[in-house]
Short mmCIF file of C-alpha atoms and ligand atoms in Angstrom, two decimals:
data_model
loop_
_atom_site.label_atom_id
_atom_site.label_comp_id
_atom_site.label_asym_id
_atom_site.label_seq_id
_atom_site.Cartn_x
_atom_site.Cartn_y
_atom_site.Cartn_z
CA MET D 1 0.00 -0.01 0.00
CA SER D 2 1.46 3.35 -0.99
CA HIS D 3 1.42 6.13 1.55
CA TYR D 4 -0.63 9.29 1.34
CA GLN D 5 1.23 11.97 -0.55
CA LYS D 6 0.32 15.29 1.03
CA PRO D 7 -0.03 18.03 -1.63
CA PRO D 8 3.07 20.25 -1.60
CA GLU D 9 2.91 23.28 0.72
CA LEU D 10 2.09 26.00 -1.81
CA TYR D 11 0.95 29.22 -0.16
CA ASP D 12 2.36 31.85 -2.52
CA GLY D 13 -0.20 31.60 -5.31
CA LEU D 14 -3.84 30.90 -5.98
CA ARG D 15 -4.74 27.65 -4.18
CA LEU D 16 -7.43 26.01 -6.26
CA HIS D 17 -6.14 22.49 -5.66
CA GLN D 18 -7.58 21.64 -2.19
CA ASN D 19 -11.22 22.76 -2.47
CA GLU D 20 -10.73 25.39 0.22
CA ASN D 21 -12.66 28.63 0.52
CA THR D 22 -10.05 30.97 -0.98
CA GLY D 23 -12.00 33.93 0.43
CA GLY D 24 -11.22 32.72 3.94
CA CYS D 25 -13.50 32.81 6.96
CA SER D 26 -16.15 35.28 8.10
CA PRO D 27 -14.79 38.43 9.82
CA LYS D 28 -16.89 37.35 12.81
CA VAL D 29 -14.61 34.37 13.20
CA LEU D 30 -11.56 36.63 13.39
CA ALA D 31 -13.32 38.77 15.98
CA ALA D 32 -14.11 35.69 18.07
CA LEU D 33 -10.50 34.50 17.88
CA GLY D 34 -9.27 37.96 18.88
CA ALA D 35 -11.62 37.95 21.87
CA LEU D 36 -10.21 34.72 23.33
CA ARG D 37 -8.89 35.34 26.86
CA PRO D 38 -5.60 34.04 28.25
CA ASP D 39 -7.47 31.78 30.71
CA GLN D 40 -9.46 30.18 27.88
CA ILE D 41 -6.19 29.29 26.19
CA GLY D 42 -4.76 28.10 29.51
CA PHE D 43 -7.60 25.62 30.12
CA TYR D 44 -8.63 22.45 28.33
CA PRO D 45 -11.51 23.43 26.06
CA PRO D 46 -15.22 23.02 26.88
CA TYR D 47 -17.34 21.52 24.09
CA ALA D 48 -20.95 21.90 25.16
CA ALA D 49 -21.68 25.26 23.52
CA ALA D 50 -19.97 24.41 20.24
CA THR D 51 -21.68 21.02 20.10
CA GLU D 52 -25.03 22.72 20.78
CA ALA D 53 -24.39 25.27 17.98
CA VAL D 54 -23.44 22.52 15.53
CA ALA D 55 -26.40 20.35 16.51
CA HIS D 56 -28.75 23.32 16.07
CA TYR D 57 -27.30 24.10 12.61
CA LEU D 58 -27.68 20.46 11.53
CA GLY D 59 -31.12 20.01 13.12
CA VAL D 60 -30.17 17.12 15.41
CA ALA D 61 -29.84 16.43 19.13
CA GLN D 62 -26.49 17.16 20.79
CA GLU D 63 -26.01 13.47 21.62
CA GLN D 64 -25.90 12.77 17.90
CA VAL D 65 -22.88 15.05 17.31
CA THR D 66 -19.22 14.21 17.88
CA LEU D 67 -16.76 17.03 17.18
CA ALA D 68 -13.42 16.16 15.64
CA ASN D 69 -10.19 17.87 14.74
CA GLY D 70 -11.26 18.10 11.12
CA LEU D 71 -13.46 15.52 9.45
CA ASP D 72 -10.20 13.71 8.60
CA GLU D 73 -9.82 12.81 12.25
CA GLY D 74 -13.42 11.60 12.40
CA ILE D 75 -12.83 9.34 9.38
CA MET D 76 -9.66 7.88 10.90
CA ALA D 77 -11.47 7.22 14.22
CA LEU D 78 -14.34 5.56 12.34
CA ALA D 79 -11.89 3.31 10.44
CA VAL D 80 -10.09 2.36 13.64
CA ALA D 81 -13.37 1.69 15.50
CA TYR D 82 -14.99 -0.42 12.80
CA LEU D 83 -12.18 -1.98 10.74
CA ARG D 84 -9.68 -3.15 13.38
CA ALA D 85 -9.87 -6.94 13.52
CA SER D 86 -10.04 -8.80 16.78
CA ILE D 87 -7.00 -10.95 17.58
CA GLY D 88 -7.13 -14.07 15.47
CA GLY D 89 -10.31 -12.81 13.73
CA PRO D 90 -10.83 -12.29 10.02
CA GLN D 91 -9.75 -9.09 8.26
CA LEU D 92 -12.68 -6.70 8.13
CA GLU D 93 -13.68 -5.03 4.88
CA ALA D 94 -14.30 -1.48 3.72
CA ILE D 95 -16.13 -0.92 0.46
CA VAL D 96 -15.10 2.20 -1.48
CA PRO D 97 -16.91 3.10 -4.73
CA GLU D 98 -14.26 4.79 -6.88
CA PRO D 99 -13.18 7.38 -7.60
CA ALA D 100 -13.26 8.45 -3.95
CA PHE D 101 -11.67 10.73 -1.38
CA GLU D 102 -8.28 8.99 -1.22
CA ILE D 103 -8.13 9.19 2.60
CA PHE D 104 -10.62 6.27 2.79
CA ARG D 105 -7.99 4.00 1.27
CA PHE D 106 -5.22 5.10 3.57
CA ASP D 107 -7.31 5.01 6.75
CA THR D 108 -8.53 1.50 5.85
CA ALA D 109 -4.91 0.40 5.58
CA VAL D 110 -3.92 2.06 8.87
CA ALA D 111 -6.78 0.30 10.67
CA GLY D 112 -5.74 -3.05 9.21
CA GLY D 113 -8.90 -3.40 7.11
CA LYS D 114 -9.22 -4.88 3.66
CA LEU D 115 -10.01 -2.38 0.93
CA VAL D 116 -12.72 -3.45 -1.51
CA GLN D 117 -12.74 -0.97 -4.39
CA VAL D 118 -15.75 -0.77 -6.68
CA VAL D 119 -14.90 0.37 -10.21
CA PRO D 120 -16.36 3.64 -11.48
CA ARG D 121 -19.27 3.90 -13.89
CA ALA D 122 -19.25 6.12 -16.96
CA GLY D 123 -20.21 9.65 -15.85
CA PHE D 124 -19.33 8.73 -12.25
CA ALA D 125 -22.84 7.78 -11.17
CA LEU D 126 -22.70 5.73 -7.97
CA PRO D 127 -22.08 2.04 -8.94
CA LEU D 128 -24.90 0.83 -6.72
CA VAL D 129 -25.38 -2.68 -8.10
CA GLU D 130 -21.66 -3.33 -8.08
CA GLY D 131 -21.35 -1.87 -4.57
CA LEU D 132 -24.09 -4.13 -3.23
CA ALA D 133 -22.47 -7.14 -4.89
CA ALA D 134 -19.29 -6.32 -2.98
CA VAL D 135 -21.02 -6.68 0.43
CA THR D 136 -19.92 -9.74 2.42
CA PRO D 137 -20.43 -10.92 6.02
CA ARG D 138 -17.06 -9.22 6.78
CA THR D 139 -18.14 -5.79 5.46
CA ARG D 140 -17.84 -3.27 8.32
CA VAL D 141 -17.77 0.10 6.50
CA VAL D 142 -19.12 1.43 3.22
CA PHE D 143 -17.51 4.80 2.44
CA LEU D 144 -19.70 7.13 0.39
CA THR D 145 -19.26 10.83 -0.36
CA ASN D 146 -22.17 12.99 -1.42
CA PRO D 147 -21.48 15.04 -3.47
CA ASN D 148 -18.41 13.05 -4.38
CA ASN D 149 -14.78 14.21 -4.35
CA PRO D 150 -13.08 14.35 -6.86
CA THR D 151 -16.02 14.31 -9.27
CA GLY D 152 -18.53 16.72 -7.72
CA VAL D 153 -21.25 14.26 -8.79
CA GLY D 154 -24.10 13.58 -6.37
CA MET D 155 -25.79 10.31 -5.50
CA PRO D 156 -29.47 9.58 -4.91
CA LEU D 157 -30.39 9.45 -1.23
CA ASP D 158 -32.36 6.35 -2.10
CA ALA D 159 -29.13 4.56 -3.02
CA ILE D 160 -27.80 5.30 0.47
CA ARG D 161 -30.98 3.87 2.01
CA THR D 162 -30.63 0.73 -0.13
CA ILE D 163 -27.02 0.19 0.93
CA ALA D 164 -27.83 0.82 4.59
CA ARG D 165 -30.53 -1.88 4.43
CA ARG D 166 -28.17 -4.40 2.84
CA VAL D 167 -24.99 -4.22 4.95
CA PRO D 168 -24.58 -6.82 7.67
CA ALA D 169 -25.42 -6.10 11.32
CA GLY D 170 -22.47 -4.38 12.97
CA ALA D 171 -21.47 -2.55 9.79
CA VAL D 172 -21.80 1.22 9.20
CA VAL D 173 -22.44 3.25 6.10
CA PHE D 174 -20.37 6.43 6.24
CA VAL D 175 -21.76 9.32 4.25
CA ASP D 176 -19.12 12.01 3.86
CA GLU D 177 -20.96 15.31 3.41
CA ALA D 178 -17.91 17.59 3.37
CA TYR D 179 -19.55 19.47 0.47
CA ALA D 180 -23.22 19.19 1.44
CA GLU D 181 -23.73 22.97 1.79
CA PHE D 182 -23.06 23.38 -1.92
CA ALA D 183 -25.51 20.65 -2.92
CA GLY D 184 -28.20 21.78 -0.46
CA GLU D 185 -28.97 18.15 0.38
CA SER D 186 -28.19 15.91 3.31
CA PHE D 187 -28.86 12.45 4.67
CA ILE D 188 -29.06 13.84 8.20
CA PRO D 189 -32.93 14.01 8.32
CA GLU D 190 -32.93 10.26 7.66
CA LEU D 191 -30.65 9.32 10.52
CA GLU D 192 -33.55 8.62 12.91
CA ALA D 193 -34.56 5.73 10.64
CA PHE D 194 -31.00 4.52 9.90
CA ALA D 195 -29.03 3.84 13.05
CA ASN D 196 -26.20 2.26 11.01
CA VAL D 197 -25.45 5.44 9.03
CA ILE D 198 -22.92 7.99 10.18
CA VAL D 199 -22.73 11.35 8.39
CA GLY D 200 -19.50 13.37 8.32
CA ARG D 201 -19.46 17.16 8.02
CA THR D 202 -16.68 19.71 7.93
CA PHE D 203 -16.31 23.44 8.55
CA SER D 204 -13.20 23.51 6.32
CA LYS D 205 -14.97 24.09 3.04
CA ALA D 206 -18.13 26.22 2.96
CA PHE D 207 -17.22 28.01 6.21
CA GLY D 208 -13.56 28.55 5.35
CA LEU D 209 -12.11 27.13 8.59
CA ALA D 210 -9.68 24.58 7.12
CA GLY D 211 -6.68 26.07 8.99
CA LEU D 212 -8.41 25.65 12.35
CA ARG D 213 -9.39 21.97 11.83
CA ILE D 214 -12.94 21.30 12.87
CA GLY D 215 -15.51 18.85 11.60
CA CYS D 216 -17.97 16.41 13.10
CA LEU D 217 -19.67 13.06 12.86
CA VAL D 218 -23.42 12.78 13.19
CA GLY D 219 -25.32 9.61 14.01
CA ALA D 220 -26.97 7.41 16.59
CA PRO D 221 -25.06 7.63 19.94
CA ASP D 222 -24.67 3.84 20.18
CA THR D 223 -23.18 3.58 16.71
CA MET D 224 -20.93 6.52 17.48
CA TYR D 225 -19.77 5.14 20.82
CA PRO D 226 -16.73 3.12 19.57
CA ILE D 227 -15.72 6.04 17.35
CA ARG D 228 -15.76 8.45 20.28
CA GLN D 229 -13.41 6.12 22.08
CA ALA D 230 -10.94 6.49 19.21
CA ILE D 231 -10.93 10.32 19.25
CA PRO D 232 -8.49 11.91 21.72
CA VAL D 233 -10.50 13.58 24.50
CA TYR D 234 -9.40 17.18 23.78
CA SER D 235 -8.59 16.94 20.10
CA VAL D 236 -10.54 20.05 19.10
CA ASN D 237 -8.76 23.20 20.35
CA ILE D 238 -10.29 26.31 21.85
CA ALA D 239 -9.71 28.43 18.72
CA ALA D 240 -11.74 25.97 16.65
CA VAL D 241 -14.43 25.89 19.36
CA ALA D 242 -14.76 29.68 19.29
CA ALA D 243 -14.50 29.86 15.50
CA VAL D 244 -17.22 27.35 14.71
CA GLN D 245 -19.75 29.17 16.90
CA ALA D 246 -18.89 32.50 15.25
CA ALA D 247 -19.07 30.99 11.77
CA LEU D 248 -22.49 29.49 12.50
CA GLY D 249 -23.60 32.90 13.77
CA ASP D 250 -22.90 34.40 10.34
CA LEU D 251 -24.89 32.35 7.85
CA ASP D 252 -25.13 35.39 5.55
CA TYR D 253 -21.41 34.97 4.94
CA LEU D 254 -22.04 31.36 4.01
CA ARG D 255 -24.89 32.29 1.68
CA ARG D 256 -22.71 34.87 -0.12
CA TYR D 257 -20.01 32.25 -0.65
CA LEU D 258 -22.53 29.74 -1.99
CA ALA D 259 -23.71 32.34 -4.51
CA GLU D 260 -20.11 32.94 -5.62
CA VAL D 261 -19.59 29.19 -6.03
CA ALA D 262 -22.66 28.90 -8.24
CA GLU D 263 -21.48 31.78 -10.43
CA SER D 264 -17.90 30.47 -10.56
CA LYS D 265 -19.07 27.07 -11.82
CA GLN D 266 -20.95 28.69 -14.68
CA LEU D 267 -17.84 30.73 -15.60
CA LEU D 268 -15.66 27.62 -15.58
CA TYR D 269 -18.17 25.56 -17.59
CA ALA D 270 -18.33 28.30 -20.23
CA ALA D 271 -14.52 28.47 -20.36
CA CYS D 272 -14.29 24.68 -20.76
CA ASP D 273 -16.77 24.81 -23.62
CA ARG D 274 -14.67 27.50 -25.34
CA LEU D 275 -11.46 25.57 -24.80
CA GLY D 276 -12.83 22.20 -25.86
CA LEU D 277 -12.43 20.66 -22.39
CA THR D 278 -15.07 18.29 -21.07
CA TYR D 279 -16.24 18.54 -17.46
CA PHE D 280 -18.61 16.90 -15.04
CA PRO D 281 -21.40 19.22 -13.82
CA SER D 282 -20.67 19.61 -10.13
CA ARG D 283 -22.84 19.89 -7.01
CA SER D 284 -19.78 21.05 -5.07
CA ASN D 285 -17.31 23.95 -4.91
CA PHE D 286 -14.97 22.37 -7.44
CA VAL D 287 -15.18 20.89 -10.92
CA LEU D 288 -13.48 17.85 -12.41
CA VAL D 289 -12.27 18.82 -15.86
CA CYS D 290 -11.02 16.37 -18.47
CA ALA D 291 -8.09 17.79 -20.39
CA GLY D 292 -7.00 14.52 -21.97
CA ASP D 293 -3.46 14.69 -23.29
CA ARG D 294 -3.32 18.43 -22.53
CA ILE D 295 -3.41 17.80 -18.76
CA ASP D 296 0.36 18.06 -18.09
CA ALA D 297 0.68 21.27 -20.09
CA LEU D 298 -2.34 22.76 -18.32
CA VAL D 299 -1.39 21.85 -14.74
CA LYS D 300 2.29 22.84 -15.22
CA GLY D 301 1.49 25.98 -17.19
CA ALA D 302 -0.95 27.14 -14.52
CA PHE D 303 1.54 26.21 -11.77
CA ASP D 304 4.24 28.36 -13.46
CA ARG D 305 1.75 31.25 -13.41
CA GLY D 306 1.00 30.78 -9.70
CA VAL D 307 -2.37 29.00 -10.10
CA TYR D 308 -2.48 25.60 -8.44
CA LEU D 309 -4.79 22.98 -9.93
CA ARG D 310 -5.00 19.33 -8.77
CA ASP D 311 -4.00 16.62 -11.17
CA ARG D 312 -6.35 13.71 -10.47
CA SER D 313 -5.39 11.66 -13.52
CA THR D 314 -4.10 8.70 -11.50
CA GLU D 315 -7.40 8.27 -9.62
CA PRO D 316 -9.60 5.40 -10.84
CA GLY D 317 -11.58 6.42 -13.92
CA CYS D 318 -10.00 9.90 -14.00
CA ALA D 319 -7.35 9.61 -16.74
CA GLY D 320 -6.64 13.07 -18.14
CA CYS D 321 -8.65 14.82 -15.39
CA LEU D 322 -7.80 17.71 -13.11
CA ARG D 323 -9.83 19.27 -10.32
CA ILE D 324 -10.33 23.00 -9.98
CA ALA D 325 -11.90 24.78 -6.97
CA THR D 326 -14.65 27.20 -8.00
CA GLY D 327 -15.24 29.61 -5.16
CA VAL D 328 -14.55 33.33 -5.16
CA VAL D 329 -15.56 34.63 -8.63
CA GLU D 330 -12.54 36.88 -8.97
CA HIS D 331 -10.30 33.85 -8.36
CA THR D 332 -12.17 31.79 -10.94
CA ARG D 333 -11.76 34.58 -13.50
CA ARG D 334 -8.02 34.53 -12.85
CA ALA D 335 -7.88 30.76 -13.24
CA VAL D 336 -9.88 30.89 -16.47
CA ALA D 337 -7.59 33.58 -17.91
CA VAL D 338 -4.55 31.47 -17.05
CA MET D 339 -6.13 28.32 -18.52
CA GLU D 340 -6.84 30.20 -21.77
CA GLU D 341 -3.33 31.60 -21.91
CA VAL D 342 -1.70 28.22 -21.28
CA LEU D 343 -3.82 26.25 -23.70
CA CYS D 344 -3.49 28.85 -26.47
CA ALA D 345 0.28 28.91 -25.97
CA ALA D 346 0.38 25.10 -26.13
CA ARG D 347 -1.47 24.96 -29.44
C1 PLP P 401 -14.67 14.24 0.99
C2 PLP P 401 -13.85 14.88 2.04
N1 PLP P 401 -13.97 14.50 3.31
C3 PLP P 401 -13.26 15.05 4.29
C4 PLP P 401 -12.34 16.05 4.00
C5 PLP P 401 -11.51 16.59 5.11
O1 PLP P 401 -12.16 17.59 5.84
P1 PLP P 401 -11.42 18.27 7.07
O2 PLP P 401 -10.70 19.47 6.54
O3 PLP P 401 -12.54 18.63 7.98
O4 PLP P 401 -10.48 17.27 7.69
C6 PLP P 401 -12.18 16.51 2.72
C7 PLP P 401 -11.20 17.54 2.41
O5 PLP P 401 -10.76 17.72 1.30
C8 PLP P 401 -12.96 15.89 1.69
O6 PLP P 401 -12.82 16.26 0.42
#
């Protein structure tokens, strides 16, 4: 198993390669951070108020929410809790419909689980039939992302229901909703009826808090119990605790960003049409663009001009594809101008 290759630390240009909010966080978050007192930083952080704010935003009870140091930590804890085999027991299996958020593969390996990859379908619709065929008595996790990363393609909520009904007792279906704000759709209202589904959310993307590291898992307390055991007791720091409450207190800021994302996607689609690039209509804040044999020239040319795009061509089903964040409109305009310059120069 190869190890996760962290993207290089590029902070001197336009970062469109990690699906972040390049406009940053709400000014109310900065004010809340500035208002932190020395004693708050001196003490281990309290979580009740932040958990309450998150639960209110998501429309669930506090007991259903577990905060984590980024959703990444929640996913690792879930993998450890559900995929670690008992001594002498069989290797437990994680099903991953591809292409997928690559962290699922790495966390499965860290937990000692067996990765069961399901090959992509044309157009990246969820391979439901193939996914169900991959279920065995040893399945313990099905990793889904809605809308998906790196494709931006959504999946029908009914497919999630079907999978949740078909996995064995003791297994969980994980629905990663890192980009749910952009799609305006969530499985969370269904959780009452599906105790074996855990939803993951993050404040890194729509809320622009990636640098502070805060996300959460949402689900039935009993299903969550072993995951909570795998999360260090004080893993979310006081800055993130203050920031998430301030961010949730400024939903106008979120709405403005969502409007920019919608406009940016249209700009990028139009540019792709002009440049003869195909793309997958996205429900997220990024777009997967297929540049075919022009991918290297495009990614490198943009890099040389200080615009960072993510080459996804080695991901299953993604040959020739790159991923571009579509957030702040001004940033998208810059990216489009650079793409046009690079591809015209390469002609
Ligand atoms: C699908 C998906 N899940 C989780 C994460 C990680 O979120 P966080 O920044 O909260 O760790 C990302 C970040 O790119 C993602 O794309």
